[in-house]
Amino acid sequence: MIVPDLSNPFFPNVLKGVQARAREADYAVFLADCDENPAEEMALVQAMAKQVDGVILCSSRMSATQLERVVGTTSLVFINRQVRGHAAVTMDAAGGMRQAVDHLAALGHRKVAYLSGPRTSWSNRERRRGLRRAAREGIEIVELGPFAPRFDGGPHAADLALAEGVTAIIAYNDLMALGVMSRLADRGVSVPRQMSVVGFDDIAMAGMATPPLTSVSLQNERAGRAAVDLLLSLLSVTGAEAGDLRRELECQLIVRASTAVPPDPTGR
């Protein structure tokens, strides 16, 4: 299994599902971290292909050209990315984004910022697709970024969002959202009284934040188990059948205390 950044709590939760299901099938799991580097990810696939039955690529950052260079080296299963002709487990990030925007709209927000993640992230493109579909008449969406999908990507993003005059912020992931809330606190901006914040992934820290973070929950541990199931199936079918192996998991918005009605522009 190869992940972009093991320090992001989203990926260890996926790994738990992978390890649990692999153990049941009497397989061992090797883990590698490519540090958000597509070239390193490609090199890791090529190196690991020589010693494993298959590779699970979680949130792969490789370009189409780089993927062409690793296809055929081993059996591949993707999590959080769709690649034509390959087995994949995806989360309905577009649907999750629609839930987030609908939630903010119902609270009365009319100008919302989306803090974009890595340019090479397929899930970021899916979030943006859901954002476009969810943006309804009367709601202005301001896209900012890209930003590093880490806590330290949040402070700069928060400053830019404040400069845009938005009343709500949707961050690419929870780590970035927590960085946003930290910066807002430094600047004396109350969450959620003066600014609502929504994250993605629903990591454990989301519920421990002050205030607890509203977040789109992705079934990451279940995705890990499903990816192993697909890999086991892939090892027992022909290449033509492999392209039909797809699983899509639903997302769910978990509403907590970081979102509320927008501030009264009159100050009353």
GROMACS .gro file of C-alpha atoms in nm:
model
  268
    1MET     CA    1   0.000   0.000   0.000
    2ILE     CA    2   0.132   0.345  -0.095
    3VAL     CA    3  -0.003   0.666   0.059
    4PRO     CA    4   0.082   1.034  -0.004
    5ASP     CA    5   0.137   1.134   0.359
    6LEU     CA    6   0.125   0.897   0.654
    7SER     CA    7   0.117   1.189   0.899
    8ASN     CA    8  -0.235   1.267   0.776
    9PRO     CA    9  -0.472   1.075   1.009
   10PHE     CA   10  -0.697   0.987   0.715
   11PHE     CA   11  -0.448   0.736   0.575
   12PRO     CA   12  -0.375   0.529   0.890
   13ASN     CA   13  -0.751   0.470   0.920
   14VAL     CA   14  -0.757   0.336   0.564
   15LEU     CA   15  -0.453   0.123   0.648
   16LYS     CA   16  -0.638  -0.029   0.944
   17GLY     CA   17  -0.904  -0.158   0.707
   18VAL     CA   18  -0.644  -0.286   0.461
   19GLN     CA   19  -0.448  -0.470   0.730
   20ALA     CA   20  -0.755  -0.622   0.894
   21ARG     CA   21  -0.890  -0.763   0.568
   22ALA     CA   22  -0.547  -0.875   0.444
   23ARG     CA   23  -0.485  -1.057   0.772
   24GLU     CA   24  -0.814  -1.244   0.729
   25ALA     CA   25  -0.697  -1.355   0.384
   26ASP     CA   26  -0.351  -1.452   0.518
   27TYR     CA   27  -0.165  -1.172   0.338
   28ALA     CA   28   0.098  -0.936   0.478
   29VAL     CA   29   0.094  -0.561   0.407
   30PHE     CA   30   0.395  -0.348   0.321
   31LEU     CA   31   0.343   0.028   0.358
   32ALA     CA   32   0.521   0.314   0.181
   33ASP     CA   33   0.481   0.693   0.204
   34CYS     CA   34   0.560   0.896  -0.112
   35ASP     CA   35   0.550   1.235   0.068
   36GLU     CA   36   0.308   1.389  -0.186
   37ASN     CA   37   0.568   1.329  -0.460
   38PRO     CA   38   0.426   1.167  -0.778
   39ALA     CA   39   0.773   1.069  -0.907
   40GLU     CA   40   0.854   0.898  -0.578
   41GLU     CA   41   0.517   0.722  -0.588
   42MET     CA   42   0.593   0.587  -0.936
   43ALA     CA   43   0.936   0.466  -0.824
   44LEU     CA   44   0.782   0.294  -0.521
   45VAL     CA   45   0.530   0.106  -0.735
   46GLN     CA   46   0.809  -0.012  -0.967
   47ALA     CA   47   1.022  -0.124  -0.672
   48MET     CA   48   0.742  -0.295  -0.478
   49ALA     CA   49   0.605  -0.471  -0.785
   50LYS     CA   50   0.907  -0.702  -0.774
   51GLN     CA   51   0.816  -0.842  -0.433
   52VAL     CA   52   0.438  -0.827  -0.386
   53ASP     CA   53   0.124  -0.978  -0.539
   54GLY     CA   54  -0.038  -0.639  -0.587
   55VAL     CA   55  -0.031  -0.271  -0.488
   56ILE     CA   56  -0.305  -0.054  -0.340
   57LEU     CA   57  -0.258   0.312  -0.430
   58CYS     CA   58  -0.442   0.541  -0.191
   59SER     CA   59  -0.517   0.893  -0.324
   60SER     CA   60  -0.256   0.851  -0.597
   61ARG     CA   61  -0.090   1.173  -0.712
   62MET     CA   62   0.058   1.027  -1.032
   63SER     CA   63  -0.020   1.185  -1.369
   64ALA     CA   64  -0.171   0.983  -1.655
   65THR     CA   65   0.175   0.957  -1.813
   66GLN     CA   66   0.331   0.828  -1.491
   67LEU     CA   67   0.049   0.577  -1.449
   68GLU     CA   68   0.117   0.440  -1.796
   69ARG     CA   69   0.471   0.357  -1.685
   70VAL     CA   70   0.356   0.142  -1.391
   71VAL     CA   71   0.054  -0.027  -1.548
   72GLY     CA   72   0.131  -0.392  -1.603
   73THR     CA   73   0.410  -0.411  -1.346
   74THR     CA   74   0.171  -0.563  -1.090
   75SER     CA   75  -0.199  -0.582  -1.003
   76LEU     CA   76  -0.320  -0.235  -0.904
   77VAL     CA   77  -0.617  -0.120  -0.698
   78PHE     CA   78  -0.690   0.248  -0.643
   79ILE     CA   79  -0.854   0.415  -0.345
   80ASN     CA   80  -0.986   0.769  -0.391
   81ARG     CA   81  -0.909   0.774  -0.761
   82GLN     CA   82  -1.066   0.641  -1.080
   83VAL     CA   83  -0.839   0.511  -1.354
   84ARG     CA   84  -0.996   0.366  -1.667
   85GLY     CA   85  -0.963  -0.010  -1.679
   86HIS     CA   86  -0.849  -0.051  -1.318
   87ALA     CA   87  -1.014  -0.163  -0.997
   88ALA     CA   88  -1.101   0.125  -0.765
   89VAL     CA   89  -1.273   0.214  -0.440
   90THR     CA   90  -1.401   0.571  -0.444
   91MET     CA   91  -1.584   0.790  -0.196
   92ASP     CA   92  -1.867   1.011  -0.318
   93ALA     CA   93  -1.675   1.330  -0.241
   94ALA     CA   94  -1.890   1.529  -0.484
   95GLY     CA   95  -2.202   1.422  -0.296
   96GLY     CA   96  -2.036   1.506   0.034
   97MET     CA   97  -1.955   1.853  -0.093
   98ARG     CA   98  -2.314   1.905  -0.198
   99GLN     CA   99  -2.424   1.812   0.153
  100ALA     CA  100  -2.179   2.065   0.301
  101VAL     CA  101  -2.294   2.348   0.074
  102ASP     CA  102  -2.661   2.265   0.128
  103HIS     CA  103  -2.603   2.273   0.504
  104LEU     CA  104  -2.440   2.617   0.489
  105ALA     CA  105  -2.710   2.747   0.255
  106ALA     CA  106  -2.982   2.629   0.493
  107LEU     CA  107  -2.812   2.825   0.771
  108GLY     CA  108  -2.831   3.137   0.557
  109HIS     CA  109  -2.475   3.169   0.420
  110ARG     CA  110  -2.449   3.339   0.081
  111LYS     CA  111  -2.072   3.370   0.026
  112VAL     CA  112  -1.860   3.059   0.091
  113ALA     CA  113  -1.489   2.992   0.035
  114TYR     CA  114  -1.350   2.655  -0.072
  115LEU     CA  115  -0.984   2.601   0.021
  116SER     CA  116  -0.851   2.372  -0.250
  117GLY     CA  117  -0.610   2.083  -0.194
  118PRO     CA  118  -0.327   1.949  -0.414
  119ARG     CA  119  -0.356   2.013  -0.789
  120THR     CA  120  -0.285   1.646  -0.862
  121SER     CA  121  -0.550   1.515  -0.622
  122TRP     CA  122  -0.840   1.334  -0.791
  123SER     CA  123  -1.052   1.373  -0.476
  124ASN     CA  124  -0.992   1.750  -0.487
  125ARG     CA  125  -1.130   1.755  -0.841
  126GLU     CA  126  -1.431   1.559  -0.722
  127ARG     CA  127  -1.488   1.804  -0.437
  128ARG     CA  128  -1.474   2.092  -0.686
  129ARG     CA  129  -1.717   1.910  -0.915
  130GLY     CA  130  -1.961   1.873  -0.626
  131LEU     CA  131  -1.905   2.236  -0.537
  132ARG     CA  132  -2.007   2.353  -0.881
  133ARG     CA  133  -2.318   2.136  -0.881
  134ALA     CA  134  -2.416   2.241  -0.530
  135ALA     CA  135  -2.373   2.614  -0.580
  136ARG     CA  136  -2.725   2.739  -0.620
  137GLU     CA  137  -2.860   3.076  -0.724
  138GLY     CA  138  -2.784   3.334  -0.457
  139ILE     CA  139  -2.472   3.156  -0.322
  140GLU     CA  140  -2.131   3.283  -0.427
  141ILE     CA  141  -1.847   3.030  -0.417
  142VAL     CA  142  -1.490   3.162  -0.386
  143GLU     CA  143  -1.223   2.902  -0.471
  144LEU     CA  144  -0.882   2.964  -0.318
  145GLY     CA  145  -0.559   2.767  -0.334
  146PRO     CA  146  -0.418   2.515  -0.387
  147PHE     CA  147  -0.289   2.473  -0.032
  148ALA     CA  148  -0.087   2.201   0.139
  149PRO     CA  149  -0.333   1.942   0.278
  150ARG     CA  150  -0.184   1.982   0.626
  151PHE     CA  151  -0.243   2.187   0.939
  152ASP     CA  152   0.017   2.441   0.831
  153GLY     CA  153  -0.171   2.496   0.505
  154GLY     CA  154  -0.463   2.641   0.700
  155PRO     CA  155  -0.333   2.973   0.841
  156HIS     CA  156  -0.246   3.132   0.505
  157ALA     CA  157  -0.572   2.999   0.360
  158ALA     CA  158  -0.766   3.155   0.647
  159ASP     CA  159  -0.611   3.496   0.585
  160LEU     CA  160  -0.707   3.483   0.217
  161ALA     CA  161  -1.062   3.373   0.299
  162LEU     CA  162  -1.104   3.658   0.546
  163ALA     CA  163  -0.986   3.903   0.281
  164GLU     CA  164  -1.264   3.776   0.052
  165GLY     CA  165  -1.533   3.864   0.305
  166VAL     CA  166  -1.690   3.517   0.321
  167THR     CA  167  -1.905   3.400   0.612
  168ALA     CA  168  -1.818   3.029   0.579
  169ILE     CA  169  -1.514   2.821   0.480
  170ILE     CA  170  -1.502   2.465   0.345
  171ALA     CA  171  -1.151   2.318   0.366
  172TYR     CA  172  -1.010   2.037   0.151
  173ASN     CA  173  -0.959   1.824   0.462
  174ASP     CA  174  -0.987   1.836   0.840
  175LEU     CA  175  -0.618   1.905   0.901
  176MET     CA  176  -0.639   2.220   0.691
  177ALA     CA  177  -0.967   2.315   0.860
  178LEU     CA  178  -0.805   2.284   1.203
  179GLY     CA  179  -0.524   2.512   1.085
  180VAL     CA  180  -0.788   2.757   0.965
  181MET     CA  181  -0.960   2.759   1.304
  182SER     CA  182  -0.628   2.812   1.480
  183ARG     CA  183  -0.554   3.116   1.264
  184LEU     CA  184  -0.905   3.255   1.308
  185ALA     CA  185  -0.861   3.229   1.686
  186ASP     CA  186  -0.530   3.415   1.659
  187ARG     CA  187  -0.705   3.694   1.470
  188GLY     CA  188  -0.993   3.715   1.715
  189VAL     CA  189  -1.253   3.572   1.474
  190SER     CA  190  -1.505   3.361   1.662
  191VAL     CA  191  -1.604   3.020   1.520
  192PRO     CA  192  -1.892   2.979   1.449
  193ARG     CA  193  -2.035   3.316   1.557
  194GLN     CA  194  -1.834   3.515   1.302
  195MET     CA  195  -1.716   3.238   1.067
  196SER     CA  196  -1.843   2.886   1.001
  197VAL     CA  197  -1.589   2.615   0.913
  198VAL     CA  198  -1.639   2.273   0.750
  199GLY     CA  199  -1.376   2.004   0.693
  200PHE     CA  200  -1.350   1.673   0.507
  201ASP     CA  201  -1.250   1.325   0.634
  202ASP     CA  202  -1.399   1.334   0.987
  203ILE     CA  203  -1.072   1.233   1.153
  204ALA     CA  204  -1.077   1.174   1.529
  205MET     CA  205  -0.934   1.520   1.598
  206ALA     CA  206  -1.237   1.681   1.431
  207GLY     CA  207  -1.459   1.589   1.723
  208MET     CA  208  -1.193   1.696   1.976
  209ALA     CA  209  -1.143   2.048   1.837
  210THR     CA  210  -1.272   2.361   2.005
  211PRO     CA  211  -1.538   2.399   1.883
  212PRO     CA  212  -1.590   2.047   1.744
  213LEU     CA  213  -1.555   2.056   1.366
  214THR     CA  214  -1.841   1.994   1.124
  215SER     CA  215  -1.697   1.749   0.871
  216VAL     CA  216  -1.785   1.523   0.578
  217SER     CA  217  -1.727   1.166   0.693
  218LEU     CA  218  -1.558   0.929   0.448
  219GLN     CA  219  -1.577   0.557   0.517
  220ASN     CA  220  -1.200   0.523   0.512
  221GLU     CA  221  -1.158   0.199   0.709
  222ARG     CA  222  -1.433   0.035   0.504
  223ALA     CA  223  -1.260   0.160   0.189
  224GLY     CA  224  -0.941  -0.019   0.295
  225ARG     CA  225  -1.123  -0.348   0.342
  226ALA     CA  226  -1.301  -0.307   0.008
  227ALA     CA  227  -0.970  -0.240  -0.169
  228VAL     CA  228  -0.827  -0.570  -0.043
  229ASP     CA  229  -1.143  -0.750  -0.155
  230LEU     CA  230  -1.097  -0.602  -0.502
  231LEU     CA  231  -0.730  -0.700  -0.510
  232LEU     CA  232  -0.814  -1.058  -0.411
  233SER     CA  233  -1.077  -1.068  -0.685
  234LEU     CA  234  -0.833  -0.915  -0.933
  235LEU     CA  235  -0.579  -1.188  -0.863
  236SER     CA  236  -0.837  -1.450  -0.957
  237VAL     CA  237  -0.992  -1.299  -1.272
  238THR     CA  238  -0.878  -1.203  -1.619
  239GLY     CA  239  -0.759  -0.856  -1.712
  240ALA     CA  240  -1.076  -0.790  -1.912
  241GLU     CA  241  -1.293  -0.853  -1.609
  242ALA     CA  242  -1.071  -0.643  -1.384
  243GLY     CA  243  -1.194  -0.320  -1.539
  244ASP     CA  244  -1.543  -0.389  -1.405
  245LEU     CA  245  -1.431  -0.394  -1.042
  246ARG     CA  246  -1.565  -0.074  -0.886
  247ARG     CA  247  -1.694   0.025  -0.543
  248GLU     CA  248  -1.830   0.366  -0.445
  249LEU     CA  249  -1.892   0.449  -0.080
  250GLU     CA  250  -2.131   0.718   0.036
  251CYS     CA  251  -2.021   1.020   0.240
  252GLN     CA  252  -2.214   1.177   0.525
  253LEU     CA  253  -2.200   1.527   0.669
  254ILE     CA  254  -2.147   1.521   1.047
  255VAL     CA  255  -2.279   1.849   1.187
  256ARG     CA  256  -2.099   1.979   1.495
  257ALA     CA  257  -2.048   2.315   1.659
  258SER     CA  258  -1.822   2.486   1.403
  259THR     CA  259  -2.115   2.590   1.181
  260ALA     CA  260  -2.399   2.829   1.261
  261VAL     CA  261  -2.606   3.106   1.106
  262PRO     CA  262  -2.393   3.386   0.957
  263PRO     CA  263  -2.335   3.706   1.152
  264ASP     CA  264  -2.593   3.983   1.112
  265PRO     CA  265  -2.440   4.234   0.867
  266THR     CA  266  -2.613   4.515   1.055
  267GLY     CA  267  -2.430   4.417   1.373
  268ARG     CA  268  -2.753   4.363   1.563
   0.00000   0.00000   0.00000
